[in-house]
mmCIF file of C-alpha atoms and ligand atoms in Angstrom:
data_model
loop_
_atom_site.group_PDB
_atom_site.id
_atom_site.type_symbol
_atom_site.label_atom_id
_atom_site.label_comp_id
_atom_site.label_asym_id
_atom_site.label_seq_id
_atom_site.Cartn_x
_atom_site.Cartn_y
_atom_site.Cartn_z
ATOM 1 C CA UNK L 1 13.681 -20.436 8.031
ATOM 2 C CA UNK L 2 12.607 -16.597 7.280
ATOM 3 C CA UNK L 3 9.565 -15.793 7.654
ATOM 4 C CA UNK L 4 7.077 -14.470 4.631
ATOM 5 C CA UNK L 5 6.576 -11.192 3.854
ATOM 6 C CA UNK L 6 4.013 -10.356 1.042
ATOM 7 C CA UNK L 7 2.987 -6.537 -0.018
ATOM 8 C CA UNK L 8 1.521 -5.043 -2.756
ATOM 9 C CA UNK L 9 0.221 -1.791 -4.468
ATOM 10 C CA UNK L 10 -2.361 -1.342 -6.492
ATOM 11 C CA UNK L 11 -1.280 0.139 -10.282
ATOM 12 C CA UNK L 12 -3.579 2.766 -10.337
ATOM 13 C CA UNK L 13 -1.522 5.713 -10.164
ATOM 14 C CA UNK L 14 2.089 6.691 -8.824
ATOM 15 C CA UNK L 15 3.643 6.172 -5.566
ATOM 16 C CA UNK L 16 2.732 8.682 -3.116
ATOM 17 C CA UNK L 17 4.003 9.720 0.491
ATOM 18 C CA UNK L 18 1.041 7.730 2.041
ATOM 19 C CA UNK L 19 2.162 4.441 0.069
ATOM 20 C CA UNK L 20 6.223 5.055 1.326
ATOM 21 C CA UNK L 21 5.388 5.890 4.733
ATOM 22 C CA UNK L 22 2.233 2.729 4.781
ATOM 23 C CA UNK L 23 4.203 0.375 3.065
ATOM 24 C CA UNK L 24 7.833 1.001 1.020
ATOM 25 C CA UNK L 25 9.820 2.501 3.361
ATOM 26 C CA UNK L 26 11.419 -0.386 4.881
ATOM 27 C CA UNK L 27 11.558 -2.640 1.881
ATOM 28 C CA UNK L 28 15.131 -2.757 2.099
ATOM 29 C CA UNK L 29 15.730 -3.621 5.268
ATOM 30 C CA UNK L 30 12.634 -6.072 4.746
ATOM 31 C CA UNK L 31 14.162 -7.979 2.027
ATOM 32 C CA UNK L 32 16.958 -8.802 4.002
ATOM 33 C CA UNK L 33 15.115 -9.772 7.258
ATOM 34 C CA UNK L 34 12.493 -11.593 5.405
ATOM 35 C CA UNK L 35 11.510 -14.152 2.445
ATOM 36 C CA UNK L 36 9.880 -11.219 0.396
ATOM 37 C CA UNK L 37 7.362 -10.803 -2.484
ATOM 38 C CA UNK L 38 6.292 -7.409 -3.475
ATOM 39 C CA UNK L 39 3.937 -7.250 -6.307
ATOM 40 C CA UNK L 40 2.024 -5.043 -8.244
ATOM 41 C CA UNK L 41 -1.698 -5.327 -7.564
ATOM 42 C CA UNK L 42 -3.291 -5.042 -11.290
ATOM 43 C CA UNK L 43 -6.132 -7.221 -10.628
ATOM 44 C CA UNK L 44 -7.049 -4.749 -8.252
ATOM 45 C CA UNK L 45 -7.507 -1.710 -10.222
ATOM 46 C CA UNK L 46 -9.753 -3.551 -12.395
ATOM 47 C CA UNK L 47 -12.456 -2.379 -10.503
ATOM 48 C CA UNK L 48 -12.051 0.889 -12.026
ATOM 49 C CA UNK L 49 -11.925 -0.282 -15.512
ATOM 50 C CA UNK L 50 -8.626 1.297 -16.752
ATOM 51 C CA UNK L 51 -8.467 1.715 -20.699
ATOM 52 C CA UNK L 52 -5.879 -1.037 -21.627
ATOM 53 C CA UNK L 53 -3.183 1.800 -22.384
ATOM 54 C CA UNK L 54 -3.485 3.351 -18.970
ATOM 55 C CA UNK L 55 -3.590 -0.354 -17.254
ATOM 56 C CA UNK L 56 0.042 -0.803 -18.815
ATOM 57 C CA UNK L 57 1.340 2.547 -18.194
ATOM 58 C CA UNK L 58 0.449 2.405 -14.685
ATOM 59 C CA UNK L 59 1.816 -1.231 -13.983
ATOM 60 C CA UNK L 60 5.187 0.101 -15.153
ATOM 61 C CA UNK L 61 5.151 3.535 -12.736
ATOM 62 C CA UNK L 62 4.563 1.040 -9.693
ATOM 63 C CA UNK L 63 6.998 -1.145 -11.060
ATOM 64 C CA UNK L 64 10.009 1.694 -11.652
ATOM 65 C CA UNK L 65 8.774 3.409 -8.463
ATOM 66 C CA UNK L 66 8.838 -0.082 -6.827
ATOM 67 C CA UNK L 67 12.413 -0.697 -7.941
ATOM 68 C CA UNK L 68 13.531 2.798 -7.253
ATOM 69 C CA UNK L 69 12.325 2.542 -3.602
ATOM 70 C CA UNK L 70 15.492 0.015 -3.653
ATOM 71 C CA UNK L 71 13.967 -3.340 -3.904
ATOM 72 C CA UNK L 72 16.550 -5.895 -5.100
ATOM 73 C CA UNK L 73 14.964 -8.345 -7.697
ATOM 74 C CA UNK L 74 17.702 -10.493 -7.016
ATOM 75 C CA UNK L 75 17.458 -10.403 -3.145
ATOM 76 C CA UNK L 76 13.594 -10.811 -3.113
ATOM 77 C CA UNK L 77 10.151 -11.724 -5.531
ATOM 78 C CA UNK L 78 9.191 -8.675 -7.644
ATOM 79 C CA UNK L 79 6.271 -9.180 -9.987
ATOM 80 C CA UNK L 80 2.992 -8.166 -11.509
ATOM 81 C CA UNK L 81 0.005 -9.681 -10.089
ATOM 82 C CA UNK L 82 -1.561 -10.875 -13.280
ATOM 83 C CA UNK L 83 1.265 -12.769 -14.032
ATOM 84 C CA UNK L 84 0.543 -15.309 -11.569
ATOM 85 C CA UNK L 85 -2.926 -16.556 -12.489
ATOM 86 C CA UNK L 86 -2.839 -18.601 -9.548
ATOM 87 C CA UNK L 87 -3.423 -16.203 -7.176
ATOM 88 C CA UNK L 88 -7.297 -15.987 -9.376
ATOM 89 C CA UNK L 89 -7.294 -19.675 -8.828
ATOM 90 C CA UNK L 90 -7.291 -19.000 -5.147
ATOM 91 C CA UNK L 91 -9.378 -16.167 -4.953
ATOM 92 C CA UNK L 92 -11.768 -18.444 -6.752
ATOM 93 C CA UNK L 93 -11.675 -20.959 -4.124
ATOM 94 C CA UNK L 94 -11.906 -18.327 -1.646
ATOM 95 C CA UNK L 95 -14.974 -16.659 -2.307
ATOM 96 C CA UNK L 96 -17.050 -19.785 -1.744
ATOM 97 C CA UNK L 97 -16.153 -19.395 1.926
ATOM 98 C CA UNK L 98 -16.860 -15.514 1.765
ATOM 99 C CA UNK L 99 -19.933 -14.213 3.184
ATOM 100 C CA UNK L 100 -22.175 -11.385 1.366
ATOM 101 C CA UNK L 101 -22.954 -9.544 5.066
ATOM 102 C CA UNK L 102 -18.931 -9.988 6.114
ATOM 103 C CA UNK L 103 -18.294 -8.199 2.903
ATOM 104 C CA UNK L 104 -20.810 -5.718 2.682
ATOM 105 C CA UNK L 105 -19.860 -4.286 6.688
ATOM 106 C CA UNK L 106 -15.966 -3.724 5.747
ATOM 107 C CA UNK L 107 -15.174 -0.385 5.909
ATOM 108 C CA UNK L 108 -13.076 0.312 2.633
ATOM 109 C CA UNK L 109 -16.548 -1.172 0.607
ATOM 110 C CA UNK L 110 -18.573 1.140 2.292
ATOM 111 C CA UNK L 111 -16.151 3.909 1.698
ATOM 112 C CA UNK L 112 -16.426 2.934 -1.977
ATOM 113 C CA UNK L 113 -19.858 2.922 -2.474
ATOM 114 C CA UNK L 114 -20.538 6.198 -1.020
ATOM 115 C CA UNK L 115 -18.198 7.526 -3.365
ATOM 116 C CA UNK L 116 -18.998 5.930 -6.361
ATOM 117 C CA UNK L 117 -22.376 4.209 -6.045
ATOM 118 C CA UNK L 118 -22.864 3.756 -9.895
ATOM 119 C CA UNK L 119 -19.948 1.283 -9.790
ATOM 120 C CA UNK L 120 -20.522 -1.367 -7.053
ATOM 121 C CA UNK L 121 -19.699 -4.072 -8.593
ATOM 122 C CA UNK L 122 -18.875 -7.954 -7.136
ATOM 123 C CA UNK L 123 -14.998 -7.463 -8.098
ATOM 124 C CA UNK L 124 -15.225 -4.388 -5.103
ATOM 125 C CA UNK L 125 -17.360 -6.714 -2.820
ATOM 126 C CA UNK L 126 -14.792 -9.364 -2.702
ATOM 127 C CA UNK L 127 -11.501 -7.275 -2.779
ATOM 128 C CA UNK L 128 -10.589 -8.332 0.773
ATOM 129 C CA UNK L 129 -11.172 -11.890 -0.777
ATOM 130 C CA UNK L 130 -8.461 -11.436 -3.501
ATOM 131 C CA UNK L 131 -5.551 -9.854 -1.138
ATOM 132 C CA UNK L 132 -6.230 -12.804 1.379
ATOM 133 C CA UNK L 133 -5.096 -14.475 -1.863
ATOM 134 C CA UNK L 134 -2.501 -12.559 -2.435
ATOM 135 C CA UNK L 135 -1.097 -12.952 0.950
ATOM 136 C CA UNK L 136 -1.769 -16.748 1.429
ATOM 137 C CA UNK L 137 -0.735 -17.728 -2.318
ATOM 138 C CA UNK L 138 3.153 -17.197 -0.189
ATOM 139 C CA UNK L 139 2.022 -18.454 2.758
ATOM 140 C CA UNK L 140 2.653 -15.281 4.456
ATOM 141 C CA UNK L 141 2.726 -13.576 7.800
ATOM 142 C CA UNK L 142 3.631 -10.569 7.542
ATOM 143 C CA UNK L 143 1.884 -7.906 6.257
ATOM 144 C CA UNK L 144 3.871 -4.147 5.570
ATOM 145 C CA UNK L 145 0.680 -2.352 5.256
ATOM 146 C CA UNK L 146 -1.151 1.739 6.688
ATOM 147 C CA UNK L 147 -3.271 1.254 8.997
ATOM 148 C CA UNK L 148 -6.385 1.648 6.299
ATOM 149 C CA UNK L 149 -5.055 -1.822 5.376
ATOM 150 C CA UNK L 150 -6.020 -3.390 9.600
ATOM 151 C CA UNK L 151 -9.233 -4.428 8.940
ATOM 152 C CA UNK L 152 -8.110 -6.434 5.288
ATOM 153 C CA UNK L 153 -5.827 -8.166 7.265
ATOM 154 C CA UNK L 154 -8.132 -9.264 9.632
ATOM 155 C CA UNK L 155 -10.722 -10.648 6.645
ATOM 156 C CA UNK L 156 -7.555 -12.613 5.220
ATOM 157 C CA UNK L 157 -6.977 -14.194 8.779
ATOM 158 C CA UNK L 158 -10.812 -15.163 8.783
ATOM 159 C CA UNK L 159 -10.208 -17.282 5.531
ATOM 160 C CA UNK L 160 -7.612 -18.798 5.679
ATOM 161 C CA UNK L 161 -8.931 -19.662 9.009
ATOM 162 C CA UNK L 162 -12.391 -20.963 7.420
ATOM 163 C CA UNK L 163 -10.296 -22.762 4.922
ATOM 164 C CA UNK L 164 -8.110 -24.636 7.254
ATOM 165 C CA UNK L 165 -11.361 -25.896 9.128
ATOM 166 C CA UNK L 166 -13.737 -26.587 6.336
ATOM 167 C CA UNK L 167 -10.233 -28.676 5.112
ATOM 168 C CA UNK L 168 -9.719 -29.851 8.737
ATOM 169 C CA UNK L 169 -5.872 -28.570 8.175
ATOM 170 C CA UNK L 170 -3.523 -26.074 9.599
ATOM 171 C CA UNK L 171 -2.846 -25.110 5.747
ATOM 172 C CA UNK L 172 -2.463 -21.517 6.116
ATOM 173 C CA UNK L 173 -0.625 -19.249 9.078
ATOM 174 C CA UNK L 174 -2.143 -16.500 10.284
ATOM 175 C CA UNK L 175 -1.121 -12.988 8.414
ATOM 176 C CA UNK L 176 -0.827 -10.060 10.329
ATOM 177 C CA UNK L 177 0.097 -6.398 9.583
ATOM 178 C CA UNK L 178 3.550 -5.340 10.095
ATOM 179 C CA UNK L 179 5.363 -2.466 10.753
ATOM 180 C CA UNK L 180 8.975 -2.124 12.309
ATOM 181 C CA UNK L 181 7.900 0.138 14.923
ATOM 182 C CA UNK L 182 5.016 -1.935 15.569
ATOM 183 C CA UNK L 183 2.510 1.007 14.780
ATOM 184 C CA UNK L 184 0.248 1.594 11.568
ATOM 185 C CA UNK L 185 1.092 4.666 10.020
ATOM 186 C CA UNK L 186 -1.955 6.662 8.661
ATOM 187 C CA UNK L 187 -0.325 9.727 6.185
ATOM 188 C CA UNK L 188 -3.118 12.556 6.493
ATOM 189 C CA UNK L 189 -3.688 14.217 2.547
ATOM 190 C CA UNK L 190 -3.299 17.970 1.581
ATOM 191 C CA UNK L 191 -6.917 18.593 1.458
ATOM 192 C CA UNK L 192 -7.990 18.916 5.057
ATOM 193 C CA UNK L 193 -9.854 15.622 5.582
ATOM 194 C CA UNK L 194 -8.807 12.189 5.915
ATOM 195 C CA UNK L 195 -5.878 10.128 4.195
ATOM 196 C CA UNK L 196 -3.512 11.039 1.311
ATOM 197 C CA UNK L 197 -4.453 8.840 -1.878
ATOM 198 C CA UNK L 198 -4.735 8.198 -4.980
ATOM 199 C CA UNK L 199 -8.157 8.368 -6.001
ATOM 200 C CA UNK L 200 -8.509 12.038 -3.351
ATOM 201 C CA UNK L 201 -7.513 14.343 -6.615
ATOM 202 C CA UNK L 202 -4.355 15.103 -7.598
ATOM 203 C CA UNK L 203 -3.755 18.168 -5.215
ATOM 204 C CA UNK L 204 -4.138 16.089 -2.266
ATOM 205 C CA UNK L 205 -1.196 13.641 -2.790
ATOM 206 C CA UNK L 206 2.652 14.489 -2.954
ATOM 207 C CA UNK L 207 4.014 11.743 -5.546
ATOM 208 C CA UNK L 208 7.375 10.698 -4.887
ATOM 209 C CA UNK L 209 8.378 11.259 -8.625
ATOM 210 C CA UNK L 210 7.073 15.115 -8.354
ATOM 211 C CA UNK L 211 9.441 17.826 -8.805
ATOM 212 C CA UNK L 212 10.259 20.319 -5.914
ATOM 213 C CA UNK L 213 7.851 22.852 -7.581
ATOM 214 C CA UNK L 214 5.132 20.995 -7.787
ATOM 215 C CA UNK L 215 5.639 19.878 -4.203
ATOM 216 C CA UNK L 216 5.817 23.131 -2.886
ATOM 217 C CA UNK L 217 3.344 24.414 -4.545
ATOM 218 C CA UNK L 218 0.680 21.620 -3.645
ATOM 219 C CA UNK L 219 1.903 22.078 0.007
ATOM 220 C CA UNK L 220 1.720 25.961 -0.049
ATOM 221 C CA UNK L 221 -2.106 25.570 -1.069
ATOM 222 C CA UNK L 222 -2.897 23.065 1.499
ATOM 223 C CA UNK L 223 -6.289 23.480 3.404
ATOM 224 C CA UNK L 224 -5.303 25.324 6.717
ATOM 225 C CA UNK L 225 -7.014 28.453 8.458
ATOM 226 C CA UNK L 226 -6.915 31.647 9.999
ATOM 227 C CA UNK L 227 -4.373 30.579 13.315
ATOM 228 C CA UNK L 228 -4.856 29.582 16.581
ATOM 229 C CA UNK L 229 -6.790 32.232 18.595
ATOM 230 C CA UNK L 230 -5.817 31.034 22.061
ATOM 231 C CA UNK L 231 -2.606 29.283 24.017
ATOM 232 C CA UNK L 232 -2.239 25.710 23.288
ATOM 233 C CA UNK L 233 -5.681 25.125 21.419
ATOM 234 C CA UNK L 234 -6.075 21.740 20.292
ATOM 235 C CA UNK L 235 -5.866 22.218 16.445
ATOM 236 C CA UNK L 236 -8.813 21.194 13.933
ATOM 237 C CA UNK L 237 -8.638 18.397 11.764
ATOM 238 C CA UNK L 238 -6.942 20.347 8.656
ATOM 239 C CA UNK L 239 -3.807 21.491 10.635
ATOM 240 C CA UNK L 240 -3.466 18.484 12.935
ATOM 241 C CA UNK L 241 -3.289 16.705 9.269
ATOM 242 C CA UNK L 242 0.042 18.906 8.455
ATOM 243 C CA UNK L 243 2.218 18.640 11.760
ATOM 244 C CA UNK L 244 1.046 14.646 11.154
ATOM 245 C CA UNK L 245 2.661 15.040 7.581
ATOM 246 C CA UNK L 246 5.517 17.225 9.341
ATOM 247 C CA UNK L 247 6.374 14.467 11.936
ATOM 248 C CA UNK L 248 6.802 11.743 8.989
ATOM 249 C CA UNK L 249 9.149 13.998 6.698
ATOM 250 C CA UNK L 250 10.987 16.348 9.391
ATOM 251 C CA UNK L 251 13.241 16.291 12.298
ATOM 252 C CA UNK L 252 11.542 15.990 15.653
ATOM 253 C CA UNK L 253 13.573 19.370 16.321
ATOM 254 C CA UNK L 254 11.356 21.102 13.603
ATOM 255 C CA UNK L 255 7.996 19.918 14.493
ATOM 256 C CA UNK L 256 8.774 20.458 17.948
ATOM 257 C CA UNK L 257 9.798 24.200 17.152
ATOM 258 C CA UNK L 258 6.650 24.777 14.963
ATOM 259 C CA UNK L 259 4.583 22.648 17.962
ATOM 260 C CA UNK L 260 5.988 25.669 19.818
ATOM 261 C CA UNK L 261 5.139 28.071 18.208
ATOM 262 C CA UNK L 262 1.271 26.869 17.261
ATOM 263 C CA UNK L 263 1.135 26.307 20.850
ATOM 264 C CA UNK L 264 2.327 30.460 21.705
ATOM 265 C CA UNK L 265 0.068 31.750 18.945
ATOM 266 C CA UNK L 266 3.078 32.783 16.839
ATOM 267 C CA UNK L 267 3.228 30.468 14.168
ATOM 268 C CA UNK L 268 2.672 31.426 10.649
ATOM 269 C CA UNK L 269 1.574 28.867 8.189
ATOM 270 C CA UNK L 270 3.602 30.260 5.072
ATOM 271 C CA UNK L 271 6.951 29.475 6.842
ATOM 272 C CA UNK L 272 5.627 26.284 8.674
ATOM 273 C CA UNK L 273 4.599 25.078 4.790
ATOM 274 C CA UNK L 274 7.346 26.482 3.129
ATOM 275 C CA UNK L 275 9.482 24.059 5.798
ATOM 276 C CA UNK L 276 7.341 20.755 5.692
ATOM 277 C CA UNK L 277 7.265 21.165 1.394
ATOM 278 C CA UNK L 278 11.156 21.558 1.626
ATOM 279 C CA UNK L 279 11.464 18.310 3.742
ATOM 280 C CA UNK L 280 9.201 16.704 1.761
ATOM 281 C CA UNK L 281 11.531 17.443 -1.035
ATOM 282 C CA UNK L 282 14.467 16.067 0.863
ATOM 283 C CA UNK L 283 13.062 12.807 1.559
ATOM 284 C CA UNK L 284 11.823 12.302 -2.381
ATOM 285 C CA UNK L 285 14.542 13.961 -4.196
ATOM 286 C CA UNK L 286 16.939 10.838 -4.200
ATOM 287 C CA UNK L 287 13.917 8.862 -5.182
ATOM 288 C CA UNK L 288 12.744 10.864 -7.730
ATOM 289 C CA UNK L 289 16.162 10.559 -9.715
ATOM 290 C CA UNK L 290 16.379 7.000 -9.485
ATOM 291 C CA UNK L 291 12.339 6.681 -11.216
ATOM 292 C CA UNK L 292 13.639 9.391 -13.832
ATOM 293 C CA UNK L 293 16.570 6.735 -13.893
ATOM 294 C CA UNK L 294 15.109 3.266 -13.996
ATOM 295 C CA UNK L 295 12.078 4.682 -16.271
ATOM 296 C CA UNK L 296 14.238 4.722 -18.999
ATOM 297 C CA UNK L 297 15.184 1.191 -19.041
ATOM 298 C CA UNK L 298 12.844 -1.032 -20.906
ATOM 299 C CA UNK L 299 15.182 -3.745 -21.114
ATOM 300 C CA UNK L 300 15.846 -4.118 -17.637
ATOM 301 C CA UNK L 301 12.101 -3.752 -16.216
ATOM 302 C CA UNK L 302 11.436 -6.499 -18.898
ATOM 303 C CA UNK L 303 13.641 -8.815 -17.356
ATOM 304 C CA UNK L 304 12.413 -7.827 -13.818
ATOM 305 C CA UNK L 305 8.682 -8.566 -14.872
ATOM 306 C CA UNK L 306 9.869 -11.953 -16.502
ATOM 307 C CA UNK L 307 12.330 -13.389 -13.479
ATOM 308 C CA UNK L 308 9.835 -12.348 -10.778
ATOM 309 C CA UNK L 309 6.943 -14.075 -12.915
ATOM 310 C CA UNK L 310 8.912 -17.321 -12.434
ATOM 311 C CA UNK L 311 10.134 -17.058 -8.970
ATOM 312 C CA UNK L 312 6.330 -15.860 -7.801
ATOM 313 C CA UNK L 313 4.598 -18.437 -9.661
ATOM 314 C CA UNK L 314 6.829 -20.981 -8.584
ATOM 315 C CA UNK L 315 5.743 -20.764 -5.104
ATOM 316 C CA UNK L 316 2.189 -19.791 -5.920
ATOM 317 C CA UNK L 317 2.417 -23.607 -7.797
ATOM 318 C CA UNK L 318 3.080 -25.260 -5.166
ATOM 319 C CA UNK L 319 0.435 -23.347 -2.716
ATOM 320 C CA UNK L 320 -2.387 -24.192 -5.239
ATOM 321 C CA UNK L 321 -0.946 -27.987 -6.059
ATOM 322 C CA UNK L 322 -1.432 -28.264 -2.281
ATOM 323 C CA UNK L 323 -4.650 -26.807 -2.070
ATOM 324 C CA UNK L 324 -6.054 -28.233 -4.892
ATOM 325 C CA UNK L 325 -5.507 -31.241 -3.265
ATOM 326 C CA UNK L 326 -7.324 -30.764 0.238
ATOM 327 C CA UNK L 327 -9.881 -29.465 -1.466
ATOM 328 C CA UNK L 328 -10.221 -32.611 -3.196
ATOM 329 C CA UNK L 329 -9.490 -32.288 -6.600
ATOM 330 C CA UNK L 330 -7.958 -35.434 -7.608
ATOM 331 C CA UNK L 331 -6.518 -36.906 -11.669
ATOM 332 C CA UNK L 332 -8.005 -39.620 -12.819
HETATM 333 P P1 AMP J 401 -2.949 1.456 -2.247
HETATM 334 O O1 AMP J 401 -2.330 2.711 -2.775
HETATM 335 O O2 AMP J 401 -4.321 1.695 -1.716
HETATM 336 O O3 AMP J 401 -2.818 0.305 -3.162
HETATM 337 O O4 AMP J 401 -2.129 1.057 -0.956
HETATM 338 C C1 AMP J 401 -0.876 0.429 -1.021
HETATM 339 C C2 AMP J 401 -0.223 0.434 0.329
HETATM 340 O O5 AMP J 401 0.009 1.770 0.759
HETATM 341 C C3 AMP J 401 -1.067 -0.231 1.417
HETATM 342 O O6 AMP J 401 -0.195 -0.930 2.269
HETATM 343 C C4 AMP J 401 -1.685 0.916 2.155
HETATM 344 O O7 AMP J 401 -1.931 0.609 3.506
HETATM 345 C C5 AMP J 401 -0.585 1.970 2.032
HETATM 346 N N1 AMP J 401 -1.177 3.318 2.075
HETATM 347 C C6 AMP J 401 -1.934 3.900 1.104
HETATM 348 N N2 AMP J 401 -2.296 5.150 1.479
HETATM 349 C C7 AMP J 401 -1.784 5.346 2.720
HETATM 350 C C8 AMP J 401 -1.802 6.438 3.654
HETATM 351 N N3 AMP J 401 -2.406 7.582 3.360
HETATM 352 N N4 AMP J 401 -1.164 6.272 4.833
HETATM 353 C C9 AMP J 401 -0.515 5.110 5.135
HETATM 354 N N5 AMP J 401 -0.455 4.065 4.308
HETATM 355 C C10 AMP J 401 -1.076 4.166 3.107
#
C-alpha cells in the first residue's frame, strides 16, 4: 500500500516562491508516488482574525493556486480544512496531552509573540497541536514541508506518540518531513533578513500569480550593498539571501558565473538582479496563466471543494471512529 502524504497551506495570502520551493513543487510527482491530501489550512489563519470576506477570498487563491501548481483532484484529496470538522475533533483530543511549557519553547510561537505581542492568543499556543491533527487525521508519514516547518513535525511525532501510550496502542505512525532530495529548503525573502513570507510585507515575497513587472521590480529593489571590497569575501546576510534565491530559480551555470564574478570583485548587482528577476519570471510564468485560468471557474473549484470534502472526511471518519473508541467513548 502507498504511503500517506498530507500538506497544507495556510489561506492567508497567495502562493509565494517560499511555499513552491517548501512545499508545491513536487506535488505532481507526489500524487503519483503517494496516497495524497493537500488541504487548505483555514483554521489556521484564524489566529489572525480575517474579516469573513477576506477568509473566503483567500481560501479560493490557495485553492486556484493549489490546482494550478497541477494537483489532480481526481488523482489525490484536495480540500478546505474547515470542511472536515473532524480534524477539530482531534485537535480537541489532542490538546489534553499538550503541555503549556512544550508549547510556549517552540520556535514559530516565540517568533509570533515578538511580533505581535497584543495577539497571543491559545489558538497560536496550540498551532503545532492542530497540524499534528491535520497530519494524523490521514494517518500520515510524510510530511512535504521548508525547513521552518522541522520542529512542527517533531511536536506532531510527540503526540501521536503520547497518544498511542496513554491508549497503550500503536494508533498513529510516526510523521516526518519530506523532501525528494532529502533536504529542507529554506527560500531567503527580498528584504535582507530571514525567510520569504507572507506576513514579511508585500515587497519581500515574489507571488507566483505576479506579473513580470512586478517581479522585477520587487527584485531590482531588493536589500543588497555597496560590493564586495576584497577577493572571495564571504558575503553578508542580504546578498547570501539572493544567490540562495538564484540557486532555486536559475541554472547552476548562472549562479556559478555570478559566484564568479562576486568572488573577482566584478559583479554588479543591477545585472545579477535583472538575471535572478528574469528567472524568477520563467519559473512562474506558466503558473501564473493557469491561476489567471482556473480563477475564472467557479463551477469547477465548487466541485473541487465539494468532492475533496467527501473523500477527506471519509478517511478523517474513520480515524476519529477509531479514536473515539480507544479513548473510550462508547453508545449506550
Ligand atoms: P505557510 O505559508 O506558512 O502556510 O507555509 C506553507 C508551506 O510552505 C509549509 O510547508 C512551509 O514550510 C512552506 N514555506 C513557507 N515559507 C517558506 C520559505 N520561505 N521557504 C521554504 N518553505 C516555506
Amino acid at each position: 500500500m502507498k504511503e500517506t502524504v498530507v500538506s497544507g497551506i495556510r489561506s492567508t495570502g497567495k502562493l509565494h516562491l517560499g511555499n513552491y520551493y517548501g512545499a508545491v513543487k513536487n506535488f505532481v510527482q507526489m500524487q503519483n508516488d503517494y496516497n495524497c491530501y493537500f488541504f487548505i489550512a483555514d483554521l489556521h489563519s484564524l489566529t489572525t482574525h480575517p474579516t469573513p470576506a477576506d477568509l473566503h477570498g483567500n481560501i479560493r487563491h490557495v485553492l486556484v493556486e493549489y490546482l494550478a501548481s497541477g494537483i489532480d483532484p481526481e488523482n489525490s484529496t484536495i480540500y478546505i480544512q474547515s470542511d472536515v470538522p473532524e480534524i477539530a475533533e482531534l485537535y480537541l483530543y489532542l490538546n489534553m496531552n499538550a503541555y503549556m511549557g512544550e508549547l510556549e519553547r517552540s520556535t514559530s510561537f516565540k517568533d509570533k509573540v515578538r511580533a505581535n505581542p497584543d495577539n497571543v492568543n491559545a489558538g497560536l499556543l496550540t498551532y503545532p497541536v492542530l497540524m499534528a491533527a491535520d497530519i494524523l487525521i490521514h494517518k500520515a508519514t510524510k510530511v512535504p514541508v521548508g525547513k521552518d516547518q522541522e520542529q512542527h513535525l517533531e511536536m506532531a511525532r510527540t503526540f501521536g506518540n503520547r497518544f498511542n501510550r496513554l491508549y497503550n496502542s500503536e494508533y498513529f505512525p510516526e510523521p516526518y518531513a519530506f523532501s525528494y532530495s532529502d533536504k529542507l529548503v529554506k527560500v531567503p525573502g527580498l528584504d535582507g533578513k530571514g525567510k520569504m513570507g507572507k506576513s514579511e510585507g508585500e515587497a519581500n515575497a515574489v507571488y507566483l500569480s505576479d506579473d513580470p513587472e512586478t517581479i522585477r521590480k520587487k527584485v531590482m529593489k531588493a536589500v543588497s550593498d555597496g560590493g564586495p571590497t576584497e577577493e572571495n569575501q564571504p558575503k553578508p546576510e542580504p546578498i547570501q539571501n539572493l544567490f540562495d534565491l538564484m540557486k532555486v530559480v536559475s541554472s547552476a551555470d548562472t549562479l556559478a558565473h555570478f559566484e564568479e564574478l562576486y568572488n573577482k570583485m566584478q559583479i554588479r548587482y543591477g545585472d545579477f538582479k535583472k538575471q535572478l528577476a528574469e528567472d524568477m519570471i520563467i519559473t512562474t510564468a506558466p503558473m501564473r496563466e493557469r491561476i489567471l485560468e482556473i480563477a475564472k471557474d467557479d463551477a469547477y473549484l465548487r466541485q473541487v471543494a465539494k468532492h475533496g470534502a467527501l473523500k477527506a472526511r471519509e478517511s478523517a471518519q474513520k480515524t476519529i471512529k477509531e479514536v473515539r473508541s480507544l479513548i473510550g467513548f462508547k453508545s449506550f
